[in-house]
Tab-separated table of C-alpha atoms in Angstrom:
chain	number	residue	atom	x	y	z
A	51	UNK	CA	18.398	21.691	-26.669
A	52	UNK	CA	14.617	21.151	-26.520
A	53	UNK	CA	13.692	18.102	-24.560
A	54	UNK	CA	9.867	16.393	-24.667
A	55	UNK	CA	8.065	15.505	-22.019
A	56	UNK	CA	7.896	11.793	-23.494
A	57	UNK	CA	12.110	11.502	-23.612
A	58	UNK	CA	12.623	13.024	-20.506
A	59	UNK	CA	10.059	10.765	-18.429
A	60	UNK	CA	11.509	7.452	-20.671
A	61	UNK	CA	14.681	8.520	-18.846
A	62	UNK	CA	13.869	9.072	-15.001
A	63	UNK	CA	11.252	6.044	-15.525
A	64	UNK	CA	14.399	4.240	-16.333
A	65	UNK	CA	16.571	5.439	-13.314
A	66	UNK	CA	13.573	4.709	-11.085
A	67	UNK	CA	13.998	1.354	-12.607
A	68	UNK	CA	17.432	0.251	-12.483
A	69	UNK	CA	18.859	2.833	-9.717
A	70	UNK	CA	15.975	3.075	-7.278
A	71	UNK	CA	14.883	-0.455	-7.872
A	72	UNK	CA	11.637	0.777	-7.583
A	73	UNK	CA	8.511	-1.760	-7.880
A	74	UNK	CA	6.298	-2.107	-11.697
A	75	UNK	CA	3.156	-0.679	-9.564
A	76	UNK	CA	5.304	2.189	-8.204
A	77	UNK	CA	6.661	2.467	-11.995
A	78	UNK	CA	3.042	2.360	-13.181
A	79	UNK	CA	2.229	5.174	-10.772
A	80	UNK	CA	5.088	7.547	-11.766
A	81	UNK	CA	4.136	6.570	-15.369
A	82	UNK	CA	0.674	8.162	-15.333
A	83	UNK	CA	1.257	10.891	-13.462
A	84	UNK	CA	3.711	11.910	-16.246
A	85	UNK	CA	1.888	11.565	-18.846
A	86	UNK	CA	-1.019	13.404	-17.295
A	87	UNK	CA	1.529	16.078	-16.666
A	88	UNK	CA	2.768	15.952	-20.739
A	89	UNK	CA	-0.627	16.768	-21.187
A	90	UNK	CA	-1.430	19.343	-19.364
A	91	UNK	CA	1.414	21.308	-20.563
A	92	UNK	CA	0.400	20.161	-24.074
A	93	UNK	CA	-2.591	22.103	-23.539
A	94	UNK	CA	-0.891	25.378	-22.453
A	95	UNK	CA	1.342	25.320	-25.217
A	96	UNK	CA	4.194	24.290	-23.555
A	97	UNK	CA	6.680	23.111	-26.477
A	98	UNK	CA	9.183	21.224	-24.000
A	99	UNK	CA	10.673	20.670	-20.501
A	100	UNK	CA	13.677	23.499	-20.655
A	101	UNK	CA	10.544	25.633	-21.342
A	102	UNK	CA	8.838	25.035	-17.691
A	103	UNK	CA	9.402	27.518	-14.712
A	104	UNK	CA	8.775	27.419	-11.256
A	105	UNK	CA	5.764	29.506	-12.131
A	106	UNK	CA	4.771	26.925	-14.467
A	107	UNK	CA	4.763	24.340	-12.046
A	108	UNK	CA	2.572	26.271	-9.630
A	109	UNK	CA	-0.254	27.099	-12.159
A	110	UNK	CA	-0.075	23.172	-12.600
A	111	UNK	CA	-0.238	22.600	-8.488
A	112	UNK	CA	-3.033	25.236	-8.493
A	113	UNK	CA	-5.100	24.100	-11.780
A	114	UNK	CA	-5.153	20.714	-10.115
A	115	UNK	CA	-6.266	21.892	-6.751
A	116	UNK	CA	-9.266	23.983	-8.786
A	117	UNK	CA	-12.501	22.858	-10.159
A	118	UNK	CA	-12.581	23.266	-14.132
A	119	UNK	CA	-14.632	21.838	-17.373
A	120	UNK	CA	-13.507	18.988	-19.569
A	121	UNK	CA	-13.259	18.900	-23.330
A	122	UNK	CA	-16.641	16.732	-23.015
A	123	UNK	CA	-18.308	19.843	-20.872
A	124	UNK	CA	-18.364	17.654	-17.518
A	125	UNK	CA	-16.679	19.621	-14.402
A	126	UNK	CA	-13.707	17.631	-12.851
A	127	UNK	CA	-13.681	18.527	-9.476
A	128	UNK	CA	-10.454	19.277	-7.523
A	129	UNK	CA	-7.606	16.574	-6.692
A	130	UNK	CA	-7.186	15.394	-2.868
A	131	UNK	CA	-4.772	17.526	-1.482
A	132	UNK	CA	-2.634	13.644	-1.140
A	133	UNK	CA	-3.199	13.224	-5.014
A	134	UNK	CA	-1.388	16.616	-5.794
A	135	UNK	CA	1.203	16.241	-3.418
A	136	UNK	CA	1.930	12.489	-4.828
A	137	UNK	CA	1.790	13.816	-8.686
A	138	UNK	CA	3.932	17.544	-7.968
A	139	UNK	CA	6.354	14.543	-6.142
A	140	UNK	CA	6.377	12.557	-8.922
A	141	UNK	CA	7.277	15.968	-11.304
A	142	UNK	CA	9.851	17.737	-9.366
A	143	UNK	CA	11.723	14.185	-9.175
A	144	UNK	CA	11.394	13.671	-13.205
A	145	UNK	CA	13.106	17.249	-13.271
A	146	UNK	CA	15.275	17.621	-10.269
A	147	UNK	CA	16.741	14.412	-11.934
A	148	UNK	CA	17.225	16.062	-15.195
A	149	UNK	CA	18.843	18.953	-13.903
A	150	UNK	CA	21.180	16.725	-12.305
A	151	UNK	CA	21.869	15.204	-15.356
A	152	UNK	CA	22.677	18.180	-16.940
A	153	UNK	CA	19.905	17.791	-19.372
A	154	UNK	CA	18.249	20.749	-18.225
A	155	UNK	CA	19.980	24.214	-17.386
A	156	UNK	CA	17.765	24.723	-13.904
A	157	UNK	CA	15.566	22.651	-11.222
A	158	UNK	CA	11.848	24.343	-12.060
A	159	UNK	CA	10.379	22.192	-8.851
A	160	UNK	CA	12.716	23.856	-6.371
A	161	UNK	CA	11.141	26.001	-4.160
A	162	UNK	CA	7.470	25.009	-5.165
A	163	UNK	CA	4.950	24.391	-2.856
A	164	UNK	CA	2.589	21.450	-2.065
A	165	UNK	CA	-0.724	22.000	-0.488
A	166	UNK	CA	-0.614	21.087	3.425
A	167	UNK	CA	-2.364	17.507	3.660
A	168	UNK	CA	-4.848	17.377	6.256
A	169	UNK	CA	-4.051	14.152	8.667
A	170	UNK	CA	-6.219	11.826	7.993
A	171	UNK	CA	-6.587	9.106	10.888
A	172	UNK	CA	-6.212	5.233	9.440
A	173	UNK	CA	-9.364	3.361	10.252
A	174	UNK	CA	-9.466	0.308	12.504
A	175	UNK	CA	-11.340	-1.988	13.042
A	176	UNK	CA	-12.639	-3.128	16.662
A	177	UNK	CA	-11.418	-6.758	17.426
A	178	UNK	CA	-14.951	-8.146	17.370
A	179	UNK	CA	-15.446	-6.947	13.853
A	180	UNK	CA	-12.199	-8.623	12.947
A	181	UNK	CA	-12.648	-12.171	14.575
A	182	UNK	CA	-16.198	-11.677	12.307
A	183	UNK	CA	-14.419	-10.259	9.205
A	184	UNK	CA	-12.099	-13.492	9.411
A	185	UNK	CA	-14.718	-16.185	10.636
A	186	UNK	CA	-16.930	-15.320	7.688
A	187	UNK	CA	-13.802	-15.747	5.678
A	188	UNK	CA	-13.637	-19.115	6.467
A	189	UNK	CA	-14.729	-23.168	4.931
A	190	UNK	CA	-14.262	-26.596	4.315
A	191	UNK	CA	-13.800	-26.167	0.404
A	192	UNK	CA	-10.146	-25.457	-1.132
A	193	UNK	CA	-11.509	-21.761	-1.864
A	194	UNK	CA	-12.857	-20.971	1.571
A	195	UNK	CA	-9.811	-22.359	3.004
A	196	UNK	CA	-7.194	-20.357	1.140
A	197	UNK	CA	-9.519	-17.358	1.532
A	198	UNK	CA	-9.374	-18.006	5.665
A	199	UNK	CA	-5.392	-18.242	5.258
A	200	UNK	CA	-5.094	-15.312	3.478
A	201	UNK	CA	-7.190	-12.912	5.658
A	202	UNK	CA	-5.597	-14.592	8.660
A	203	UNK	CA	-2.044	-13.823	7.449
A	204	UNK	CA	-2.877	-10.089	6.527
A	205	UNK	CA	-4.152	-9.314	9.722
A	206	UNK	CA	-1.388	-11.251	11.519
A	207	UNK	CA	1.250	-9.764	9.348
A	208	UNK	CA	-0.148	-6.348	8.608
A	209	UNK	CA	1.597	-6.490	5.225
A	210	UNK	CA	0.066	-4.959	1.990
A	211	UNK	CA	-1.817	-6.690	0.114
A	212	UNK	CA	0.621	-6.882	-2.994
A	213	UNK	CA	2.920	-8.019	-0.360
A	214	UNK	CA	0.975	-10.918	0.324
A	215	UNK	CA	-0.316	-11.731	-3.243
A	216	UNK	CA	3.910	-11.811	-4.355
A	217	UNK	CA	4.614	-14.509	-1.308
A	218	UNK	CA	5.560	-17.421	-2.573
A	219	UNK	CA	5.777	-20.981	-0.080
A	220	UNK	CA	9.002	-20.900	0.320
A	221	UNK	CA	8.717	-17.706	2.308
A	222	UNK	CA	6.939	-19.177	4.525
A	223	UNK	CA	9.516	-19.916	7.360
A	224	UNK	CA	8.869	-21.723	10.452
A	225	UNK	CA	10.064	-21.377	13.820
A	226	UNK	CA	13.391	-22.129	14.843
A	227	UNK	CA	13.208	-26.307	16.140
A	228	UNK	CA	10.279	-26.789	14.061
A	229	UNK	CA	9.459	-29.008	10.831
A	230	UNK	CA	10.283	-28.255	7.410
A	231	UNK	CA	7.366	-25.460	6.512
A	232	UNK	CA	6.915	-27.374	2.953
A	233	UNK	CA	7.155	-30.912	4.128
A	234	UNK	CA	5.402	-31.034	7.058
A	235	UNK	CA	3.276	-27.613	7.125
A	236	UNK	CA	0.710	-29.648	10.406
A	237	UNK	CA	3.729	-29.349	12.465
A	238	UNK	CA	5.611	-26.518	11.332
A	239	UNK	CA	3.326	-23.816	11.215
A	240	UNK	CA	0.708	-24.780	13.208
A	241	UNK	CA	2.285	-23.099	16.247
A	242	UNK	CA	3.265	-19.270	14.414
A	243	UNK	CA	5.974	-19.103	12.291
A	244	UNK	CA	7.602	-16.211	10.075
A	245	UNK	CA	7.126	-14.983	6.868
A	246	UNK	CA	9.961	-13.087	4.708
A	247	UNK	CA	7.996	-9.885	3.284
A	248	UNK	CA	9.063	-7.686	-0.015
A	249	UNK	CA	8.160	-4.601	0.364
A	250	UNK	CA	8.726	-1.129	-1.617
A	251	UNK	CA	11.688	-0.774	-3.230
A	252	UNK	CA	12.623	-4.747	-2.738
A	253	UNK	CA	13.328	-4.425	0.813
A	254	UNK	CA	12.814	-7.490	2.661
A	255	UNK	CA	11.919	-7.789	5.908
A	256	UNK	CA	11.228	-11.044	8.707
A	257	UNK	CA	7.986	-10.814	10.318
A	258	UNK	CA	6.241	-13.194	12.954
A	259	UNK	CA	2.831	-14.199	12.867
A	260	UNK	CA	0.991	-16.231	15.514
A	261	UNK	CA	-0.996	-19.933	15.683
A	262	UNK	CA	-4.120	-18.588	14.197
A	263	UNK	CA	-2.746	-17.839	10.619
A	264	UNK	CA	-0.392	-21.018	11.477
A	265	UNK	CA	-2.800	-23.356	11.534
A	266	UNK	CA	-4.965	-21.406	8.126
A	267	UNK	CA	-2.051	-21.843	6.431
A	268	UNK	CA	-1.440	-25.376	7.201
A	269	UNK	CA	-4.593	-26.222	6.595
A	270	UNK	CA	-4.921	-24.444	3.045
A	271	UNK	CA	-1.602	-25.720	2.285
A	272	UNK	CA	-2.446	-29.645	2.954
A	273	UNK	CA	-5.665	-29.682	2.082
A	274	UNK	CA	-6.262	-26.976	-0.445
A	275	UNK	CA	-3.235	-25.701	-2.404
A	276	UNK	CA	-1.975	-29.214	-4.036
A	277	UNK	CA	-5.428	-29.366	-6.264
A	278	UNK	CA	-5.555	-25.429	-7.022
A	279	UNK	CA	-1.881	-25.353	-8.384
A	280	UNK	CA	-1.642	-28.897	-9.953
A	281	UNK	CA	-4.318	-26.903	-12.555
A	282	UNK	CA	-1.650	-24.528	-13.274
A	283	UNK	CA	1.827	-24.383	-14.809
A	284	UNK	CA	4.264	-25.106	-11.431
A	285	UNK	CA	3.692	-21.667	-10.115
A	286	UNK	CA	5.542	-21.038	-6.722
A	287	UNK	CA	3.314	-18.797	-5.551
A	288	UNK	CA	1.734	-19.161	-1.963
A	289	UNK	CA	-1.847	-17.790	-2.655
A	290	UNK	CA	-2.966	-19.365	-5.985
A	291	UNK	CA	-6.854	-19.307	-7.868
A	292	UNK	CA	-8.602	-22.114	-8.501
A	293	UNK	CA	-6.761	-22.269	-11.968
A	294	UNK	CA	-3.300	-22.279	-10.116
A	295	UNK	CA	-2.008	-18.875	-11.055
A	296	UNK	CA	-1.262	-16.627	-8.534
A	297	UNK	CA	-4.056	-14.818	-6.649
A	298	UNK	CA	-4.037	-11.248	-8.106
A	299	UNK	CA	-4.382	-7.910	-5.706
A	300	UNK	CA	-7.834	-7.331	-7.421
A	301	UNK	CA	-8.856	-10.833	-6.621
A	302	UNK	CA	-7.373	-10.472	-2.771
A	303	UNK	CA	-9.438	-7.181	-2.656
A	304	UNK	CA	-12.821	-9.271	-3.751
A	305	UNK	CA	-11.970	-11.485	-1.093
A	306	UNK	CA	-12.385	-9.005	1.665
A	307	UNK	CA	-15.312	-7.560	0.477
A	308	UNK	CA	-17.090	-10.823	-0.012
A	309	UNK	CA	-16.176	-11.373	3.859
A	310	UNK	CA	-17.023	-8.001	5.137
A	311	UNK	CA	-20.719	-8.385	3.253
A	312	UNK	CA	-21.045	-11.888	4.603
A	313	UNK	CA	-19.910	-10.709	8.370
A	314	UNK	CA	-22.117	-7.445	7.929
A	315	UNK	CA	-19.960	-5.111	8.866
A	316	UNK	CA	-21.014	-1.397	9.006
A	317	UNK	CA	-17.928	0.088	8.246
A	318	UNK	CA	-16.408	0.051	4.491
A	319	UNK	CA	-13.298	-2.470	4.954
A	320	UNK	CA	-10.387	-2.506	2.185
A	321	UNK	CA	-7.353	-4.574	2.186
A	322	UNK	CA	-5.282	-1.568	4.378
A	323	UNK	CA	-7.997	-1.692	6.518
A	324	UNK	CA	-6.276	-4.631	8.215
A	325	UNK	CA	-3.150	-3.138	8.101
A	326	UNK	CA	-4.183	-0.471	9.909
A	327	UNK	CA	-5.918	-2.750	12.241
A	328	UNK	CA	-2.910	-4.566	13.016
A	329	UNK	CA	-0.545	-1.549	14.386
A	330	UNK	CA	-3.449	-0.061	16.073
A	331	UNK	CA	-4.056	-3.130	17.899
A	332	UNK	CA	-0.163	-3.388	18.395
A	333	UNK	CA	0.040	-0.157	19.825
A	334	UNK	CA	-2.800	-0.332	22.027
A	335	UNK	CA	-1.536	-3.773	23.327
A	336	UNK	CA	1.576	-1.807	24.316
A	337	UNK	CA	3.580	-2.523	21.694
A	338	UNK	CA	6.282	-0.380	20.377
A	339	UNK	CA	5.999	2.266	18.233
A	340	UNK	CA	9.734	1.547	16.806
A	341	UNK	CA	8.983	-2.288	16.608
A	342	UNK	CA	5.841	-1.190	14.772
A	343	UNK	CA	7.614	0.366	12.438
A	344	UNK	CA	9.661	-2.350	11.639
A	345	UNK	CA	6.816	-5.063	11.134
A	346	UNK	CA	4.925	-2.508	8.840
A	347	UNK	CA	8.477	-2.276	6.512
A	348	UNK	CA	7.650	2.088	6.966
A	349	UNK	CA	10.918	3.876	5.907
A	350	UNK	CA	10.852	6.470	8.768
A	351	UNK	CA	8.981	6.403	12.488
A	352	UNK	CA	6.624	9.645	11.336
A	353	UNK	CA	4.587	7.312	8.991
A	354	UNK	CA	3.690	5.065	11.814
A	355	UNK	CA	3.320	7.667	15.080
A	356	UNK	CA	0.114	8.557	13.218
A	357	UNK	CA	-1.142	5.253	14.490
A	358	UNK	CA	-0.248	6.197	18.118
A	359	UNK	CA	-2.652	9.304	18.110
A	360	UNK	CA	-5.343	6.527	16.924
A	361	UNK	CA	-4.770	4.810	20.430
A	362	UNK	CA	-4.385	7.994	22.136
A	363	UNK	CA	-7.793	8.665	21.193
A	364	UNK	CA	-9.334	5.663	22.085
A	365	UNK	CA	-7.624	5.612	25.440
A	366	UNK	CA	-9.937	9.118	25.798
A	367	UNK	CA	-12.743	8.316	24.838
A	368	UNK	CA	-12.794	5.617	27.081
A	369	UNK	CA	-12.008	7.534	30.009
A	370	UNK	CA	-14.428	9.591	29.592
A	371	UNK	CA	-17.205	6.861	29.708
A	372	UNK	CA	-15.573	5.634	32.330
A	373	UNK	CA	-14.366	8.101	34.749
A	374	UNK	CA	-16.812	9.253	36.948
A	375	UNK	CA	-15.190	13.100	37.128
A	376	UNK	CA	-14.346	13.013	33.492
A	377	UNK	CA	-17.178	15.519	32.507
C-alpha cells in the first residue's frame, strides 16, 4: 500500500515522542528535516515512501552536498557535511522504523553513506576572556544580577543553554549540611552547591558548581528574582524576565552577546562557547576525561575525547614557546 511522506513522518514523530521520550526542540528538528525531505522527493516525482530506493536516498545525500538554483533563480550552496549527516540520520530512522513496522517491504537507508565530517575543534575561551565575559555580565539592578547568575552557572555547570533556561529553583540543591537552598539561599549556596540538570532525552543528571555561581545565585535570588516573578503568573522557573516568565534560549543567547560586546572580546562567543570552555578547562586542570563526560550529560566518551586533543594542543604549543630545543 502507498504510504505519504506526511503519514509516515506523523508516525515515527510520534514514536520519537512517546518511545524515545525525545525533547519538543529535538522533535522540532526531526520535524523539518522531514518535511524538507517530502519535498524534495515531491519534486522528483516521487509518489510515496514504498517508492524510495537506496539509490534514491543517495541522489538526495548527493543533491544536498551539491550547489544548485532555486525556484526564485538564487544558487543554494551546499549543506555542511554535519547538516547532511544530521538530516540522512533523521531519514534512515523515519524509514528503518517503518520497515520495522512492517509498513514498508525494505529498509532504503541501509547501506547508504554519509559524507565523512571533518573534526572540527570546539572553541575555548582563555580564562582571562572568561573572568571578562562574566564581569561585564555583571550589576546592582535585578537584570544585571540575574544576567551575572546565569553566565556564572553556565560556565560553572557547562550545561546547554536550554538546560539552564528549563531549571527551575527547586533544582537548585545545596550542599549536604547546608541551609534550605529556597529559604535561606545567603547561606546555602553561597559556598557551591548542585544543580539537577535535564538533558536530551529527559536524562537527569547531578552536577556541582563552585562559590562563584553560589554566591550569583544567591544574590539574584534575594535580591532580584522576588520582584521579576511577582510580575508574572507563579512561574517556578529559576531564570525569569523582567515580566516573570521564564527566560527563553533566544533571550539567554542575547545575554551573552550583550556581555561579550561589552567585555570586547575578539573572538565570536555563543552560548556552547562556555560549554566548551568548561571541559577544556576541566581537562587541562587534569580532570578526567570519564568524569567529563559525566558533567557534560554526553551519551558515549567519543563525544567528549575531542576536547582532550584541544588540551593536547595547547600543551604543544606551549612547549614550543617554551622549550629552548623545541625548534
Amino acid at each position: 500500500m502507498p504510504l505519504s511522506v506526511e503519514e509516515g513522518a506523523e508516525r515515527y514523530l510520534r514514536h520519537v515522542a512517546l518511545e524515545l521520550g525525545l525533547s519538543a526542540n529535538s522533535r522540532s528538528a526531526y520535524r523539518r528535516d522531514l518535511v524538507a525531505y517530502g519535498a524534495w522527493l515531491a519534486e522528483r516525482g516521487v509518489p510515496d515512501l514504498t517508492r524510495v530506493t537506496p539509490e534514491t536516498l543517495s541522489e538526495y545525500v548527493a543533491d544536498l552536498a551539491s550547489p544548485h538554483g532555486t525556484p526564485d533563480g538564487e544558487i543554494r550552496p551546499p549543506l555542511a557535511a554535519a547538516s547532511i549527516t544530521r538530516r540522512l540520520s533523521t531519514v534512515r530512522g523515519m524509514h528503518r522504523f517503518l520497515f520495522e513496522e512492517g509498513l514498508l517491504d525494505a529498509h532504503a537507508g541501509s547501506g547508504v553513506r554519509t559524507p565523512k565530517r571533518a573534526q572540527r575543534l570546539p572553541k575555548a575561551l582563555p580564562l582571562a576572556d572568561i573572568e571578562a565575559l562574566l564581569q561585564a555580565a555583571g550589576g546592582d539592578d535585578p537584570v544585571g544580577l540575574r544576567d551575572r547568575a546565569l553566565l556564572e552557572l553556565l560556565y560553572a555547570s557547562g550545561a546547554r543553554v536550554s538546560e539552564v533556561t528549563a531549571l527551575d529553583v527547586d533544582d537548585l540543591l545545596a550542599a549536604p549540611g547546608t541551609a534550605d537552598a529556597v529559604e535561606d539561599p545567603d547561606t546555602a549556596l553561597g559556598s557551591g552547591g548542585f544543580v539537577q540538570v535535564t538533558g536530551k532525552g529527559s536524562k537527569q543528571r547531578i552536577v556541582p558548581y563552585g562559590s562563584y555561581a553560589g554566591r550569583a545565585l544567591a544574590a539574584y535570588l534575594v535580591r532580584a528574582r522576588p520582584a521579576m516573578a511577582a510580575r508574572g503568573a507563579g512561574t517556578p522557573a529559576l531564570f525569569v524576565g523582567p515580566r516573570g516568565a521564564r527566560l527563553s534560549r533566544q533571550s539567554a543567547w542575547l545575554v551573552i552577546k550583550a556581555a561579550a560586546e561589552r567585555a570586547e572580546l575578539s573572538q565570536e562567543v555563543s552560548p556552547h562557547t562556555l560549554r566548551h570552555s568548561f571541559a577544556t578547562h576541566l581537562l587541562a586542570g587534569g580532570a578526567d576525561v570519564r568524569t567529563v563526560q559525566e558533567l557534560l550529560g554526553h551519551a558515549s566518551v567519543t563525544t567528549t575525547q575531542i576536547y582532550t586533543q584541544v588540551t593536547a594542543d595547547t600543551l604543544r604549543e606551549h612547549y614550543l614557546l617554551a622549550h629552548p630545543r623545541a625548534k
